[in-house]
Short mmCIF file of C-alpha atoms in Angstrom, two decimals:
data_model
loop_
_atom_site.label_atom_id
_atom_site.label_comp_id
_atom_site.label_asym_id
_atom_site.label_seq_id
_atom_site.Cartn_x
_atom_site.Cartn_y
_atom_site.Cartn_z
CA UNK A 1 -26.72 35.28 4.24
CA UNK A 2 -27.27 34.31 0.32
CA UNK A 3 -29.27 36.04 -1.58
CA UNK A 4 -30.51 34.34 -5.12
CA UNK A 5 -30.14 37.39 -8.00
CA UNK A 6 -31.05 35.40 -10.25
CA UNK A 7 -31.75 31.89 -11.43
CA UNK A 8 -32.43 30.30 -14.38
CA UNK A 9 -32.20 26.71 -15.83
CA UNK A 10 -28.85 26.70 -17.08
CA UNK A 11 -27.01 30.05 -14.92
CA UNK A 12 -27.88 31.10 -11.24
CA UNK A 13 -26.18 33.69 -9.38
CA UNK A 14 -26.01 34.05 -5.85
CA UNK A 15 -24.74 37.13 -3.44
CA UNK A 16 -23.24 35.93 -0.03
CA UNK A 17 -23.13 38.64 1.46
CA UNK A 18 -21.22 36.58 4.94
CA UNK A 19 -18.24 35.70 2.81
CA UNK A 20 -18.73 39.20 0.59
CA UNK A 21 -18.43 37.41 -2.49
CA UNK A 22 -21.15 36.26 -5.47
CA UNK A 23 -21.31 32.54 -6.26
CA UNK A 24 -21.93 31.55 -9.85
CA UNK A 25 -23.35 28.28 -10.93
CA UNK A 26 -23.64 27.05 -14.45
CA UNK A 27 -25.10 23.93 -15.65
CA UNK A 28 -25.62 22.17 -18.42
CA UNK A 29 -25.53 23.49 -22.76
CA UNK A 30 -24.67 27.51 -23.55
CA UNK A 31 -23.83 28.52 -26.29
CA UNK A 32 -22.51 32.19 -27.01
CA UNK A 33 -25.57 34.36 -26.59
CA UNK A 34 -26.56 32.28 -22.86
CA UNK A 35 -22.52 32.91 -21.96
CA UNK A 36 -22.14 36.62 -22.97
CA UNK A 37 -26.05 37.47 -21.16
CA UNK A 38 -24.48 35.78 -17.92
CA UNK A 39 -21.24 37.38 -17.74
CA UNK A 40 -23.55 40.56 -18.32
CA UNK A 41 -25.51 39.90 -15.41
CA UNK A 42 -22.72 39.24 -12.82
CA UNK A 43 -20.47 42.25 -14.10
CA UNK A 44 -23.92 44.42 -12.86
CA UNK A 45 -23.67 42.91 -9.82
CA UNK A 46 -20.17 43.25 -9.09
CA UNK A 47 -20.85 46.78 -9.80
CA UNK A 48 -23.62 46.94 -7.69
CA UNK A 49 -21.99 44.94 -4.57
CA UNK A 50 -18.39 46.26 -4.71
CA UNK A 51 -17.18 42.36 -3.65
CA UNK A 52 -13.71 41.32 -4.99
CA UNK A 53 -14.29 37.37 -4.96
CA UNK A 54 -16.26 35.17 -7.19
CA UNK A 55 -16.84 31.66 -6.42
CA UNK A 56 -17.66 30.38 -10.00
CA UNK A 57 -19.16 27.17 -9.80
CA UNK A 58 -18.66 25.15 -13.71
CA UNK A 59 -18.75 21.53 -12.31
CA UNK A 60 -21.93 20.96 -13.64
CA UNK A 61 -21.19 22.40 -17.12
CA UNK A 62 -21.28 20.49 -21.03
CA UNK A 63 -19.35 21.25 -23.95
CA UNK A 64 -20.03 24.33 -26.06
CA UNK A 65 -17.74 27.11 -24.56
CA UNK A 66 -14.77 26.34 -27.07
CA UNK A 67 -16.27 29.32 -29.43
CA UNK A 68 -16.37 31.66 -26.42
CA UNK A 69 -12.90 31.32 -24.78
CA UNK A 70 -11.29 34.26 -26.89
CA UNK A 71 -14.30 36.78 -25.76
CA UNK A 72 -13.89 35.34 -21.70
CA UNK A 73 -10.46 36.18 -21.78
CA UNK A 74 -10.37 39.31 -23.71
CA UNK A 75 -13.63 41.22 -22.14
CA UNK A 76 -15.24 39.60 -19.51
CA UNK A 77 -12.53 38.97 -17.65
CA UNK A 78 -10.54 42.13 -18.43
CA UNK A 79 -13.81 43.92 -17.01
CA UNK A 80 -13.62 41.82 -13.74
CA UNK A 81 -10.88 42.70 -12.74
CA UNK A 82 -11.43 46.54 -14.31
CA UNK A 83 -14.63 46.23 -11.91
CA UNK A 84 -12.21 45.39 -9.20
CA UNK A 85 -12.26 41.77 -8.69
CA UNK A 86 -9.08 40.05 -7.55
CA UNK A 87 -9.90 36.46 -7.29
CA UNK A 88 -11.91 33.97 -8.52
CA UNK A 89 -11.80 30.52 -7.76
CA UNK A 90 -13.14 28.11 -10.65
CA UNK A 91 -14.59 24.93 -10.04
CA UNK A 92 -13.96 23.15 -13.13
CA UNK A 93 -16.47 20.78 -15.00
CA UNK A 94 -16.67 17.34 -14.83
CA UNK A 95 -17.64 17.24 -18.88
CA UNK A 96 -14.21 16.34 -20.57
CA UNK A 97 -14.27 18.89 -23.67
CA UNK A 98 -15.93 21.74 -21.07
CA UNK A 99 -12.88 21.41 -18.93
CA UNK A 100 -10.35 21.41 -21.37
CA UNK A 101 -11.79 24.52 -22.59
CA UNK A 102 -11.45 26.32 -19.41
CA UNK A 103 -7.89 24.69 -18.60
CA UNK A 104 -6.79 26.79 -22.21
CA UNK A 105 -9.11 30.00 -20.89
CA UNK A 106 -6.71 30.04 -17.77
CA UNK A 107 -3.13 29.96 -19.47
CA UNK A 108 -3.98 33.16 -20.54
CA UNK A 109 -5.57 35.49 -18.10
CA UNK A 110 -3.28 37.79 -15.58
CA UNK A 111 -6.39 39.33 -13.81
CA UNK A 112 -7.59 38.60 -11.53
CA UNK A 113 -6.15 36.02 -10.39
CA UNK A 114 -8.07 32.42 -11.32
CA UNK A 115 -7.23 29.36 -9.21
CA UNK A 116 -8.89 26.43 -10.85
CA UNK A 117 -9.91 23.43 -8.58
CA UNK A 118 -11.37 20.04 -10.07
CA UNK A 119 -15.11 19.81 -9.91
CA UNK A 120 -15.07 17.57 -6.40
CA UNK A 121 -13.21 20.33 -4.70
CA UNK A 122 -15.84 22.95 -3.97
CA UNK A 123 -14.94 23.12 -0.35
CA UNK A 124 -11.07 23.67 -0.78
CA UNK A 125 -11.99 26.63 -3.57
CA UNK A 126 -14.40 28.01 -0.48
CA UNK A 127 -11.22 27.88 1.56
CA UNK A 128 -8.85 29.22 -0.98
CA UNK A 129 -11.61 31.95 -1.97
CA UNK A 130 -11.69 32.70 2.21
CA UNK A 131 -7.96 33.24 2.80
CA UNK A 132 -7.21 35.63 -0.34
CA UNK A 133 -6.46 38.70 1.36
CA UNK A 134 -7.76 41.50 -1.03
CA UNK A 135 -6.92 45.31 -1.25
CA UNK A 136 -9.23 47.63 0.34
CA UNK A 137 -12.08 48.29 -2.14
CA UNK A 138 -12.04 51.54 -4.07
#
């Protein structure tokens, strides 16, 4: 069953609670403020559900992350996986300078693990996302 958390023009976040995971889906302009509320709002509710996966969704992204990389990398995901997550599979964006910004976001993180797949390959990250085996949540 999902379960819309929240929705907004630009961010909605979505709890399936048949696959245990949340789904994130961004779309369109952010800019530091929008990114950093976001991340806010799915670390609560990774707190709040326990899951390990996150099916982020960034297909549908523009540019304007570039000057939010180095706080991804360093906090929000460092609190994922803190939080317990161990996988995330990210759909990357079909906006040029939005996906190279995420391809440099991924050289660096070791936690959790991030498999990237291009923006037409929802169903194989659904499929990758399904056959991670996680550890037994704390």
């Amino acid at each position: 069953m999902n379960t819309v958390v929240y929705d907004s023009p630009g961010f909605t976040l979505i709890q399936d609670s048949c696959q245990e995971w949340l789904l994130l889906e961004w779309r369109g302009l952010h800019d530091a403020t929008t990114i950093e509320q976001c991340c806010g709002i799915v670390l609560e509710n990774v707190r709040r559900t326990r899951y390990t996966k996150i099916l982020d969704d960034a297909s549908e992204i523009l540019d304007g992350w570039r000057e939010t990389i180095d706080w991804i990398e360093k906090n929000f995901f460092r609190r994922l996986a803190a939080e317990g997550v161990q996988y995330v599979a990210l759909v990357n964006a079909m906006d040029w300078p939005a996906r190279q910004c995420m391809g440099t976001l991924l050289r660096h993180i070791e936690q959790p693990r991030v498999d990237m797949f291009d923006f037409d390959e929802v169903a194989q990250a659904r499929t990758w996302l399904q056959a991670a085996s996680t550890v037994p949540a704390r």
